[in-house]
Amino acid sequence: MAKKRMSKRARDLIQSLLFFISTFGIISCLIFYLWVYTEIDETLLAIEIQNSTAKELQNEVNELQSKIESLSRPDVIARKAREELNMVFTQPETLQIVIDRKMTKIL
């Protein structure tokens, strides 16, 4: 069988079409690569910001816990009550309980 020879015009059309498709494909791949790279970069930046925010918040929590622990000491409470609230401390009362001797024998 004899092969039909393609005309120069058809060959040029196919080559132009192949060049256009390959150029379009390469440009599309580059755009897709840049889009993915940008998304990954933004995500990593957001993660770093969240990590630093979490560390700052944890530091604040630790400071507040330390302040709460120092303010809950009895000597600090007594000083604040005396100085800021003008409270006075009374002498403790003693209670005497009388127990009947007959009742102790029963127990």
Short mmCIF file of C-alpha atoms in Angstrom, two decimals:
data_model
loop_
_atom_site.label_atom_id
_atom_site.label_comp_id
_atom_site.label_asym_id
_atom_site.label_seq_id
_atom_site.Cartn_x
_atom_site.Cartn_y
_atom_site.Cartn_z
CA MET A 1 0.00 0.00 0.00
CA ALA A 2 1.18 3.35 -0.84
CA LYS A 3 1.29 5.93 1.92
CA LYS A 4 -0.37 9.20 1.31
CA ARG A 5 1.93 12.05 1.83
CA MET A 6 0.66 14.90 4.02
CA SER A 7 0.61 18.27 2.47
CA LYS A 8 2.85 20.96 3.79
CA ARG A 9 -0.15 22.98 4.91
CA ALA A 10 -1.60 20.10 6.97
CA ARG A 11 1.81 19.39 8.49
CA ASP A 12 2.24 23.06 9.42
CA LEU A 13 -1.26 23.10 10.92
CA ILE A 14 -0.54 20.01 13.02
CA GLN A 15 2.81 21.42 14.19
CA SER A 16 1.20 24.75 15.08
CA LEU A 17 -1.60 22.98 16.95
CA LEU A 18 0.90 20.78 18.80
CA PHE A 19 3.00 23.85 19.71
CA PHE A 20 -0.10 25.71 20.93
CA ILE A 21 -1.31 22.77 23.03
CA SER A 22 2.13 22.14 24.56
CA THR A 23 2.61 25.87 25.31
CA PHE A 24 -0.84 26.09 26.86
CA GLY A 25 -0.17 22.95 28.92
CA ILE A 26 3.17 24.24 30.22
CA ILE A 27 1.72 27.64 31.13
CA SER A 28 -1.24 25.94 32.85
CA CYS A 29 1.12 23.70 34.85
CA LEU A 30 3.20 26.71 35.90
CA ILE A 31 0.11 28.62 37.02
CA PHE A 32 -1.12 25.57 38.93
CA TYR A 33 2.32 25.16 40.57
CA LEU A 34 2.39 28.81 41.65
CA TRP A 35 -1.16 28.55 43.02
CA VAL A 36 -0.32 25.44 45.07
CA TYR A 37 2.94 27.01 46.28
CA THR A 38 1.11 30.18 47.36
CA GLU A 39 -1.59 28.19 49.19
CA ILE A 40 1.01 26.12 51.03
CA ASP A 41 2.98 29.24 51.95
CA GLU A 42 -0.13 31.01 53.28
CA THR A 43 -1.15 27.91 55.24
CA LEU A 44 2.29 27.62 56.84
CA LEU A 45 2.21 31.30 57.75
CA ALA A 46 -1.25 30.90 59.32
CA ILE A 47 -0.01 27.88 61.32
CA GLU A 48 3.01 29.84 62.57
CA ILE A 49 0.76 32.73 63.63
CA GLN A 50 -1.58 30.34 65.45
CA ASN A 51 1.35 28.65 67.20
CA SER A 52 2.77 31.97 68.38
CA THR A 53 -0.70 33.06 69.55
CA ALA A 54 -1.12 29.78 71.44
CA LYS A 55 2.27 30.26 73.13
CA GLU A 56 1.38 33.81 74.13
CA LEU A 57 -1.97 32.69 75.54
CA GLN A 58 -0.33 29.84 77.46
CA ASN A 59 2.17 32.32 78.90
CA GLU A 60 -0.71 34.59 79.96
CA VAL A 61 -2.49 31.66 81.60
CA ASN A 62 0.68 30.76 83.51
CA GLU A 63 1.09 34.35 84.69
CA LEU A 64 -2.54 34.52 85.83
CA GLN A 65 -2.23 31.20 87.67
CA SER A 66 0.88 32.47 89.41
CA LYS A 67 -0.92 35.67 90.41
CA ILE A 68 -3.93 33.69 91.69
CA GLU A 69 -1.67 31.42 93.73
CA SER A 70 0.16 34.38 95.26
CA LEU A 71 -3.11 36.19 96.08
CA SER A 72 -4.71 33.14 97.67
CA ARG A 73 -2.08 32.89 100.40
CA PRO A 74 -3.56 33.52 103.88
CA ASP A 75 -1.05 36.25 104.80
CA VAL A 76 -1.86 38.20 101.62
CA ILE A 77 -5.60 37.87 102.26
CA ALA A 78 -5.17 39.02 105.87
CA ARG A 79 -3.07 42.03 104.81
CA LYS A 80 -5.61 43.08 102.16
CA ALA A 81 -8.46 42.69 104.64
CA ARG A 82 -6.63 44.80 107.22
CA GLU A 83 -5.32 47.53 104.89
CA GLU A 84 -7.90 47.87 102.12
CA LEU A 85 -11.11 46.85 103.89
CA ASN A 86 -10.21 48.14 107.36
CA MET A 87 -11.17 44.85 108.97
CA VAL A 88 -10.00 43.95 112.44
CA PHE A 89 -9.28 40.53 113.82
CA THR A 90 -11.03 39.49 117.00
CA GLN A 91 -9.72 37.19 119.63
CA PRO A 92 -10.96 33.67 119.13
CA GLU A 93 -13.71 32.59 121.43
CA THR A 94 -13.31 29.49 123.49
CA LEU A 95 -16.23 27.20 123.92
CA GLN A 96 -16.66 24.97 126.90
CA ILE A 97 -18.72 21.88 126.55
CA VAL A 98 -19.97 20.22 129.68
CA ILE A 99 -20.33 16.47 129.40
CA ASP A 100 -22.33 14.60 131.98
CA ARG A 101 -20.29 11.84 133.58
CA LYS A 102 -23.20 9.46 133.38
CA MET A 103 -23.32 9.91 129.61
CA THR A 104 -19.60 9.12 129.21
CA LYS A 105 -20.05 5.83 131.00
CA ILE A 106 -22.84 4.87 128.63
CA LEU A 107 -20.76 5.67 125.59
#
